[in-house]
Tab-separated table of C-alpha atoms and ligand atoms in Angstrom:
chain	number	residue	atom	x	y	z
A	1	MET	CA	19.740	5.165	29.259
A	2	LYS	CA	20.185	2.265	26.986
A	3	GLN	CA	23.275	2.459	24.827
A	4	THR	CA	22.631	-0.464	22.954
A	5	GLN	CA	19.384	0.491	21.521
A	6	PRO	CA	19.649	1.263	17.599
A	7	ARG	CA	19.311	5.142	17.077
A	8	CYS	CA	16.366	4.599	14.682
A	9	PHE	CA	14.587	1.405	14.332
A	10	LEU	CA	11.113	-0.100	12.815
A	11	GLU	CA	8.879	-1.712	15.308
A	12	LEU	CA	6.428	-4.136	12.958
A	13	ASN	CA	3.588	-5.515	14.646
A	14	SER	CA	2.915	-8.800	12.777
A	15	ARG	CA	-0.455	-9.517	14.804
A	16	ALA	CA	-1.664	-6.188	13.731
A	17	LEU	CA	-1.522	-7.420	10.117
A	18	ALA	CA	-3.667	-10.600	10.719
A	19	ASP	CA	-6.035	-8.242	12.908
A	20	ASN	CA	-6.566	-5.630	10.348
A	21	LEU	CA	-7.191	-8.577	7.625
A	22	ARG	CA	-9.891	-9.864	9.890
A	23	ARG	CA	-11.228	-5.995	9.880
A	24	VAL	CA	-11.357	-6.174	6.086
A	25	ARG	CA	-13.294	-9.385	5.920
A	26	GLU	CA	-15.678	-7.678	8.309
A	27	MET	CA	-16.217	-4.934	5.968
A	28	VAL	CA	-16.816	-7.002	2.761
A	29	PRO	CA	-17.896	-10.638	4.426
A	30	ASN	CA	-18.662	-11.830	0.846
A	31	SER	CA	-15.550	-11.123	-0.956
A	32	LYS	CA	-12.354	-12.820	-0.975
A	33	VAL	CA	-9.265	-10.772	-0.081
A	34	MET	CA	-6.325	-10.502	-2.446
A	35	ALA	CA	-3.542	-9.124	0.149
A	36	VAL	CA	-1.571	-6.567	-1.695
A	37	ILE	CA	2.131	-6.952	-0.784
A	38	LYS	CA	3.947	-5.253	-3.560
A	39	ALA	CA	6.878	-2.781	-2.942
A	40	ASN	CA	8.236	-4.730	-0.147
A	41	GLY	CA	5.062	-4.982	1.782
A	42	TYR	CA	4.558	-1.170	1.479
A	43	GLY	CA	8.115	-0.954	3.305
A	44	HIS	CA	7.104	-3.311	6.006
A	45	GLY	CA	8.859	-6.276	4.479
A	46	MET	CA	7.384	-8.698	1.897
A	47	GLN	CA	8.107	-11.765	3.795
A	48	LEU	CA	6.655	-10.513	7.056
A	49	ALA	CA	3.583	-9.403	5.352
A	50	ALA	CA	3.076	-12.549	3.249
A	51	GLU	CA	3.618	-14.670	6.452
A	52	ALA	CA	1.106	-12.466	8.769
A	53	LEU	CA	-1.447	-12.389	6.038
A	54	ALA	CA	-1.413	-16.230	5.396
A	55	ALA	CA	-5.118	-16.126	5.861
A	56	ALA	CA	-5.709	-14.149	2.982
A	57	ASP	CA	-7.041	-15.822	-0.114
A	58	GLU	CA	-4.359	-14.562	-2.418
A	59	TYR	CA	-1.381	-12.348	-2.740
A	60	ALA	CA	-0.719	-9.409	-5.008
A	61	VAL	CA	2.574	-8.288	-6.493
A	62	THR	CA	3.745	-6.231	-9.225
A	63	CYS	CA	6.934	-8.181	-10.746
A	64	MET	CA	8.321	-11.398	-11.451
A	65	GLU	CA	10.982	-10.957	-8.842
A	66	ASP	CA	8.436	-10.541	-6.225
A	67	VAL	CA	6.945	-13.920	-7.361
A	68	GLU	CA	10.598	-15.556	-7.139
A	69	ARG	CA	10.754	-14.265	-3.708
A	70	LEU	CA	7.534	-15.633	-2.527
A	71	LYS	CA	8.345	-19.039	-4.051
A	72	LYS	CA	11.884	-19.069	-2.408
A	73	TRP	CA	10.311	-18.295	0.926
A	74	GLY	CA	7.945	-21.670	0.314
A	75	MET	CA	4.743	-19.475	-0.009
A	76	GLN	CA	2.055	-21.739	-1.785
A	77	LYS	CA	-0.651	-19.279	-2.180
A	78	PRO	CA	-2.155	-17.869	-5.306
A	79	VAL	CA	-0.539	-14.872	-6.623
A	80	THR	CA	-2.037	-11.983	-8.677
A	81	LEU	CA	0.610	-10.130	-10.947
A	82	LEU	CA	-0.919	-6.706	-10.898
A	83	SER	CA	1.278	-4.743	-13.380
A	84	ALA	CA	4.189	-6.830	-14.627
A	85	ARG	CA	5.269	-7.662	-18.015
A	86	PHE	CA	6.012	-11.352	-18.878
A	87	ASP	CA	7.045	-13.414	-21.920
A	88	ALA	CA	5.721	-16.645	-23.276
A	89	GLN	CA	8.105	-18.612	-21.162
A	90	ASP	CA	6.956	-17.218	-17.953
A	91	LEU	CA	3.406	-17.472	-19.110
A	92	GLY	CA	3.857	-21.249	-19.809
A	93	ASN	CA	4.684	-21.849	-16.047
A	94	PHE	CA	2.275	-19.737	-14.492
A	95	ALA	CA	-0.624	-22.219	-13.899
A	96	THR	CA	1.638	-24.496	-12.015
A	97	GLN	CA	3.107	-21.698	-9.768
A	98	GLY	CA	-0.476	-20.663	-9.143
A	99	ILE	CA	0.123	-17.162	-10.717
A	100	ARG	CA	-2.804	-15.156	-12.333
A	101	PRO	CA	-1.608	-12.338	-14.638
A	102	VAL	CA	-3.244	-9.112	-15.231
A	103	VAL	CA	-3.398	-8.758	-19.096
A	104	TYR	CA	-3.812	-5.037	-19.461
A	105	ASP	CA	-2.558	-4.234	-23.307
A	106	TYR	CA	-1.985	-5.905	-26.656
A	107	GLU	CA	1.560	-6.618	-26.088
A	108	HIS	CA	0.552	-8.833	-23.400
A	109	LEU	CA	-1.219	-10.826	-25.974
A	110	GLU	CA	1.798	-11.820	-27.913
A	111	ALA	CA	2.976	-14.112	-25.150
A	112	PHE	CA	-0.281	-15.980	-25.460
A	113	ALA	CA	0.327	-16.778	-29.022
A	114	GLU	CA	2.968	-19.448	-28.156
A	115	LEU	CA	0.796	-21.010	-25.201
A	116	LYS	CA	0.417	-24.828	-25.082
A	117	ALA	CA	-3.191	-25.978	-25.277
A	118	ASP	CA	-2.949	-27.739	-21.770
A	119	ALA	CA	-1.261	-24.689	-20.124
A	120	ASN	CA	-4.513	-23.615	-18.269
A	121	VAL	CA	-3.612	-20.237	-17.318
A	122	ASN	CA	-6.253	-18.174	-15.561
A	123	VAL	CA	-6.025	-14.568	-16.416
A	124	TRP	CA	-7.309	-11.417	-15.261
A	125	LEU	CA	-8.390	-8.818	-17.789
A	126	LYS	CA	-8.077	-5.145	-16.938
A	127	VAL	CA	-10.434	-2.403	-18.204
A	128	ASP	CA	-9.840	1.024	-17.565
A	129	THR	CA	-13.071	2.662	-16.470
A	130	GLY	CA	-11.581	6.303	-15.696
A	131	MET	CA	-8.443	5.715	-13.880
A	132	GLY	CA	-6.527	6.561	-17.057
A	133	ARG	CA	-3.744	4.404	-16.077
A	134	LEU	CA	-3.531	0.585	-17.195
A	135	GLY	CA	-5.991	-1.472	-18.918
A	136	PHE	CA	-8.128	-1.959	-21.999
A	137	HIS	CA	-10.651	0.736	-23.208
A	138	ALA	CA	-14.217	-0.458	-22.674
A	139	ASP	CA	-14.651	-0.847	-26.607
A	140	GLU	CA	-11.483	-3.081	-26.675
A	141	LEU	CA	-12.390	-5.322	-24.114
A	142	PHE	CA	-14.633	-7.946	-25.889
A	143	THR	CA	-12.294	-8.430	-28.844
A	144	VAL	CA	-9.454	-9.181	-26.189
A	145	TYR	CA	-11.822	-11.357	-24.498
A	146	ARG	CA	-12.444	-13.349	-27.359
A	147	ASN	CA	-8.923	-13.645	-28.651
A	148	LEU	CA	-8.179	-15.088	-24.995
A	149	ARG	CA	-11.003	-17.309	-24.974
A	150	SER	CA	-10.446	-18.943	-28.233
A	151	ASN	CA	-6.870	-19.707	-26.802
A	152	GLN	CA	-6.677	-23.383	-25.949
A	153	GLY	CA	-4.166	-22.518	-23.245
A	154	VAL	CA	-6.563	-20.006	-21.153
A	155	GLY	CA	-8.367	-21.053	-18.204
A	156	SER	CA	-10.637	-18.805	-16.538
A	157	ILE	CA	-11.018	-14.984	-17.304
A	158	SER	CA	-11.668	-12.558	-14.731
A	159	LEU	CA	-12.182	-8.783	-14.887
A	160	MET	CA	-10.846	-6.035	-12.955
A	161	THR	CA	-10.943	-2.131	-12.867
A	162	HIS	CA	-9.504	0.484	-10.714
A	163	LEU	CA	-10.817	3.378	-8.823
A	164	ALA	CA	-9.098	6.869	-9.278
A	165	ASN	CA	-11.054	8.634	-6.579
A	166	ALA	CA	-12.187	5.950	-3.912
A	167	ASP	CA	-10.558	8.313	-1.190
A	168	GLN	CA	-13.046	10.927	-1.877
A	169	PRO	CA	-16.161	9.143	-2.117
A	170	GLU	CA	-18.592	12.179	-2.728
A	171	ARG	CA	-16.597	12.793	-6.172
A	172	LYS	CA	-18.869	12.284	-9.014
A	173	LYS	CA	-15.953	10.425	-10.895
A	174	ASN	CA	-16.657	7.275	-8.655
A	175	SER	CA	-20.290	6.922	-9.950
A	176	GLU	CA	-19.093	7.366	-13.459
A	177	GLN	CA	-16.732	4.596	-13.107
A	178	PHE	CA	-19.204	2.365	-11.456
A	179	ASP	CA	-21.659	2.998	-14.263
A	180	ALA	CA	-19.249	2.344	-16.927
A	181	PHE	CA	-18.152	-0.859	-15.343
A	182	GLN	CA	-21.771	-2.031	-14.821
A	183	GLY	CA	-22.501	-1.159	-18.638
A	184	ILE	CA	-19.658	-3.389	-19.320
A	185	LEU	CA	-21.054	-6.321	-17.255
A	186	SER	CA	-24.312	-5.914	-18.861
A	187	ARG	CA	-22.823	-5.854	-22.583
A	188	ALA	CA	-20.762	-9.253	-21.339
A	189	ARG	CA	-24.023	-10.702	-20.319
A	190	GLU	CA	-25.721	-9.984	-23.547
A	191	LEU	CA	-22.827	-11.229	-25.550
A	192	GLU	CA	-22.736	-14.380	-22.981
A	193	LEU	CA	-19.202	-13.696	-22.089
A	194	GLU	CA	-18.575	-15.127	-18.934
A	195	PHE	CA	-16.077	-13.596	-16.084
A	196	GLU	CA	-14.835	-15.884	-13.540
A	197	ASP	CA	-14.050	-13.329	-10.744
A	198	ILE	CA	-14.864	-9.568	-10.700
A	199	SER	CA	-12.763	-7.015	-8.624
A	200	LEU	CA	-13.027	-3.384	-8.212
A	201	LEU	CA	-11.748	-2.159	-4.810
A	202	ASN	CA	-8.730	-1.229	-3.320
A	203	SER	CA	-8.627	-0.079	0.477
A	204	ALA	CA	-10.306	3.252	-0.236
A	205	GLY	CA	-12.684	1.310	-1.977
A	206	VAL	CA	-13.532	-1.208	0.785
A	207	VAL	CA	-14.048	1.635	3.118
A	208	SER	CA	-15.903	3.957	0.943
A	209	PHE	CA	-17.838	1.543	-1.367
A	210	PRO	CA	-18.135	-1.947	0.481
A	211	GLU	CA	-21.379	-2.742	-1.564
A	212	HIS	CA	-19.129	-3.090	-4.436
A	213	GLY	CA	-16.910	-5.815	-2.923
A	214	ARG	CA	-17.920	-8.137	-5.558
A	215	ASP	CA	-15.680	-11.467	-5.869
A	216	TYR	CA	-12.325	-10.166	-4.735
A	217	VAL	CA	-11.178	-6.919	-3.038
A	218	ARG	CA	-7.718	-5.626	-3.348
A	219	PRO	CA	-6.676	-3.999	-0.004
A	220	GLY	CA	-3.079	-2.903	0.567
A	221	MET	CA	-2.670	0.043	2.699
A	222	MET	CA	-5.535	-0.776	5.400
A	223	LEU	CA	-3.772	-4.156	6.067
A	224	TYR	CA	-0.914	-2.406	7.377
A	225	GLY	CA	-3.045	-0.391	9.548
A	226	VAL	CA	-3.345	2.892	7.771
A	227	SER	CA	-6.538	4.882	6.776
A	228	PRO	CA	-7.106	5.053	3.041
A	229	THR	CA	-9.489	8.090	3.297
A	230	ALA	CA	-8.573	11.450	4.821
A	231	ASP	CA	-11.551	11.901	7.102
A	232	GLN	CA	-11.646	8.801	8.850
A	233	PRO	CA	-8.553	7.863	11.136
A	234	SER	CA	-7.375	4.351	11.110
A	235	HIS	CA	-8.432	3.486	14.857
A	236	GLN	CA	-12.051	4.799	13.569
A	237	LEU	CA	-12.080	1.992	11.103
A	238	GLY	CA	-10.784	-0.574	13.658
A	239	LEU	CA	-7.436	-0.784	11.922
A	240	THR	CA	-3.945	-0.970	13.917
A	241	PRO	CA	-0.632	0.588	12.461
A	242	VAL	CA	1.841	-2.210	11.846
A	243	MET	CA	4.684	0.120	11.385
A	244	ASN	CA	6.193	2.202	14.229
A	245	LEU	CA	9.320	4.249	13.245
A	246	LYS	CA	11.009	5.006	16.588
A	247	SER	CA	14.124	6.498	17.824
A	248	THR	CA	15.860	8.301	20.748
A	249	VAL	CA	16.537	11.806	21.849
A	250	ILE	CA	20.096	12.370	21.602
A	251	SER	CA	20.498	15.888	23.097
A	252	VAL	CA	18.524	18.327	24.987
A	253	ARG	CA	19.438	22.083	25.191
A	254	ARG	CA	18.096	25.249	26.573
A	255	MET	CA	18.012	27.775	23.703
A	256	PRO	CA	17.272	31.694	24.107
A	257	ALA	CA	14.386	33.689	22.487
A	258	GLY	CA	15.713	34.521	19.003
A	259	SER	CA	17.654	31.654	18.376
A	260	THR	CA	17.334	29.698	14.858
A	261	ILE	CA	17.065	26.102	14.632
A	262	GLY	CA	18.795	24.250	11.926
A	263	TYR	CA	19.887	24.567	8.059
A	264	GLY	CA	18.631	27.577	6.450
A	265	SER	CA	17.659	29.192	9.914
A	266	THR	CA	14.046	28.835	8.901
A	267	TYR	CA	12.587	28.790	12.306
A	268	THR	CA	13.059	31.267	15.196
A	269	LEU	CA	12.424	30.729	18.811
A	270	ASP	CA	10.132	33.475	20.030
A	271	ALA	CA	10.804	32.667	23.634
A	272	ASP	CA	13.182	31.060	25.573
A	273	SER	CA	12.682	27.057	25.369
A	274	ARG	CA	14.123	23.533	25.516
A	275	ILE	CA	14.976	21.815	22.024
A	276	ALA	CA	15.173	18.118	21.871
A	277	TYR	CA	17.110	16.734	19.160
A	278	VAL	CA	16.109	13.319	17.898
A	279	GLY	CA	18.416	10.747	15.904
A	280	CYS	CA	16.412	10.357	12.741
A	281	GLY	CA	16.412	12.385	9.547
A	282	TYR	CA	15.781	11.846	5.718
A	283	GLY	CA	19.002	9.560	5.849
A	284	ASP	CA	16.318	7.122	7.533
A	285	GLY	CA	13.062	8.047	5.382
A	286	TYR	CA	11.736	10.954	7.551
A	287	PRO	CA	10.483	13.316	5.021
A	288	ARG	CA	12.735	16.397	4.689
A	289	HIS	CA	9.651	18.622	3.797
A	290	ALA	CA	7.869	18.159	6.903
A	291	GLN	CA	6.760	21.462	8.179
A	292	ASN	CA	7.171	23.355	11.340
A	293	GLY	CA	4.777	21.746	13.690
A	294	THR	CA	4.894	18.063	12.336
A	295	PRO	CA	3.704	15.835	15.376
A	296	VAL	CA	6.467	13.912	16.759
A	297	MET	CA	5.894	11.891	19.891
A	298	VAL	CA	8.525	12.038	22.779
A	299	ASN	CA	8.200	10.045	26.016
A	300	GLY	CA	4.255	9.833	25.164
A	301	LEU	CA	3.847	13.389	24.596
A	302	ILE	CA	3.347	14.911	21.173
A	303	VAL	CA	5.683	17.733	20.598
A	304	PRO	CA	6.128	20.048	17.219
A	305	LEU	CA	8.985	19.704	14.692
A	306	VAL	CA	11.025	23.005	14.423
A	307	GLY	CA	13.518	23.910	11.658
A	308	ARG	CA	14.475	21.855	8.653
A	309	VAL	CA	14.996	17.949	8.782
A	310	SER	CA	18.807	17.308	8.549
A	311	MET	CA	20.099	13.754	7.237
A	312	ASP	CA	20.517	12.141	10.825
A	313	ILE	CA	18.827	14.728	13.108
A	314	ILE	CA	15.421	16.462	13.848
A	315	ALA	CA	14.729	19.072	16.221
A	316	VAL	CA	11.449	19.271	18.340
A	317	ASP	CA	10.486	22.090	20.643
A	318	VAL	CA	9.774	20.613	24.251
A	319	GLY	CA	9.319	23.583	26.442
A	320	GLU	CA	9.471	22.490	30.147
A	321	LEU	CA	7.948	18.857	29.425
A	322	ALA	CA	9.996	16.147	31.170
A	323	ILE	CA	11.949	14.995	28.332
A	324	CYS	CA	15.659	14.047	28.555
A	325	VAL	CA	18.489	12.308	26.575
A	326	GLY	CA	17.502	8.654	25.895
A	327	ASP	CA	13.680	9.026	25.655
A	328	THR	CA	11.790	7.068	23.312
A	329	VAL	CA	10.545	8.802	20.344
A	330	GLU	CA	7.692	7.646	17.933
A	331	LEU	CA	8.326	9.395	14.632
A	332	TRP	CA	4.910	7.815	13.429
A	333	GLY	CA	3.060	4.653	14.375
A	334	GLU	CA	0.207	3.682	16.733
A	335	ASN	CA	0.298	6.550	18.840
A	336	ASN	CA	1.390	9.249	16.220
A	337	PRO	CA	-0.477	8.397	13.111
A	338	VAL	CA	1.719	8.223	9.850
A	339	GLU	CA	-1.288	10.120	7.930
A	340	ASN	CA	-0.771	12.864	10.160
A	341	VAL	CA	2.756	13.233	9.594
A	342	ALA	CA	2.379	12.808	5.837
A	343	ALA	CA	-0.013	15.413	5.746
A	344	ALA	CA	2.303	17.818	7.421
A	345	ALA	CA	4.844	16.903	4.898
A	346	GLY	CA	2.618	17.439	1.840
A	347	THR	CA	2.743	13.798	1.023
A	348	ILE	CA	0.740	10.491	1.688
A	349	ALA	CA	1.420	7.827	4.113
A	350	TYR	CA	2.148	5.393	1.338
A	351	GLU	CA	5.276	7.167	0.462
A	352	LEU	CA	6.422	7.502	3.851
A	353	THR	CA	6.001	3.619	4.577
A	354	CYS	CA	7.641	2.732	1.389
A	355	GLY	CA	10.721	5.143	2.037
A	356	VAL	CA	12.196	3.839	5.395
A	357	THR	CA	15.727	3.393	4.199
A	358	SER	CA	17.764	0.195	4.707
A	359	ARG	CA	19.963	1.448	7.432
A	360	VAL	CA	16.920	1.552	9.764
A	361	THR	CA	16.964	-1.597	11.994
A	362	ARG	CA	13.635	-3.716	11.635
A	363	VAL	CA	12.459	-5.328	14.943
A	364	ILE	CA	9.246	-7.497	14.524
A	365	VAL	CA	7.160	-7.616	17.601
B	401	LIG	C1	-1.729	-1.025	-5.119
B	401	LIG	C2	-2.698	-1.633	-5.897
B	401	LIG	C3	-3.919	-1.995	-4.957
B	401	LIG	C4	-3.864	-1.681	-3.216
B	401	LIG	O1	-4.206	-0.208	-3.295
B	401	LIG	P1	-4.180	0.372	-1.541
B	401	LIG	O2	-4.663	1.696	-1.881
B	401	LIG	O3	-2.841	0.080	-0.904
B	401	LIG	O4	-5.414	-0.509	-1.005
B	401	LIG	C5	-5.284	-2.433	-5.664
B	401	LIG	N1	-5.333	-2.487	-6.806
B	401	LIG	C6	-4.279	-2.282	-7.808
B	401	LIG	C7	-4.374	-2.396	-9.140
B	401	LIG	C8	-2.892	-1.531	-7.207
B	401	LIG	O5	-2.003	-1.407	-8.054
C-alpha cells in the first residue's frame, strides 16, 4: 500500500482534451470551434484546458478576470466574452487584445458611446430565440444592429443564439428556435444587414443538430469528454473523459445483517457483508445527495454506494469481492462515467466537474 498517494486526487488527461476537439471537428467539419473554458475549464483547470485546446479557433469565457488570466499565461488566441459586463475603458482595448464581446442588453450599448473611431471592436450580438436567458428580443435586434453599425469604432458584427433543449432533440422547442432564428436571418437579408459569423450550437447542439453548425460552434462539456445528451454515452460519441476523480480504500470491515451504515442510519444491510470505506466525501466535491446504489469503481469493479455521503468518507458494499485497504477507487472518470454518478445524485455532470474542491490534489497525466 502506497502511503504517499494523496487520499483524494484528480487525474486530468490532457491528451483527451485534444482528442475530443478533433472529434468535434469531425462532427461539424465546416465550422470553426470556440472552445468554452469558463468556470475554470469546467473544473478541470482553465490553464490546462487552454493549453491542451490550443488547436481551437477561439476561446470563450464569461468574465474579464478569465481574460486577464489567459493573457497572463501568454495565450494569444482570440477570446469571446460570453456573458460579461464591460465598461467603455475595457471596450477600448478589446480589439488589440483579440476580445469579441457578446452584446446582449441595452446597458452594453452605453459603453460603446465613448468608443474611439479607430477602435475596430468586433462584436457578437445575442438574440433570444426561446432560451429565456440573455439576449435581445428578435424585434429589438435590428435597431441595436443599426446603432452598432453606425458606430465608427465597431468592426464586424456577428450573431449568436442559444438553444434551451438541445439535449432533448425531439422536443418541439428546438425547431421553434431554429425557425425563429431562420426568420431573423431572412429579415436581415431583406434589410441588407450582414453578420460576419453565425453561431447556435453548444455541445448538445453539436451532437443533436450538426447541420446547424454554421460558422462557429461553442462546445464546452463535450471537450472534457462528457456526453451532453442523456441517451448517448460519451464513448459512443467517440469522446474520452478528461477528469478522473480517484481515491483509495481506507478501511474494510465485515458487518452483520441488520447493521446500519452512516449518518441517519438510512441504509440497513439485509445480509452479512463487507463494507469498504473510501477516502472521499462532499468535502472533496462528491455529491452528498448520491443515492444508495450510486456506482463506485473499486479495484476495477463497480460496486454500490451505501448510506449517506460524509464529508471525508463514503461507504460501498463490496461483499466477497477481492477488495482491500489501499485499493484504487474511481469515483468518476473513464471507467465510471460522471454522467451516471450525476444521475444517481439528481444532478448533471457539469455540476460535479465544476464542484471538485480545492483540497483535491490535481495530477496532469
Ligand atoms: C456554457 C456555454 C456554452 C457551452 O455549453 P456546453 O453545454 O458546455 O457545450 C455555449 N454557449 C454559451 C452561450 C454558454 O454559456
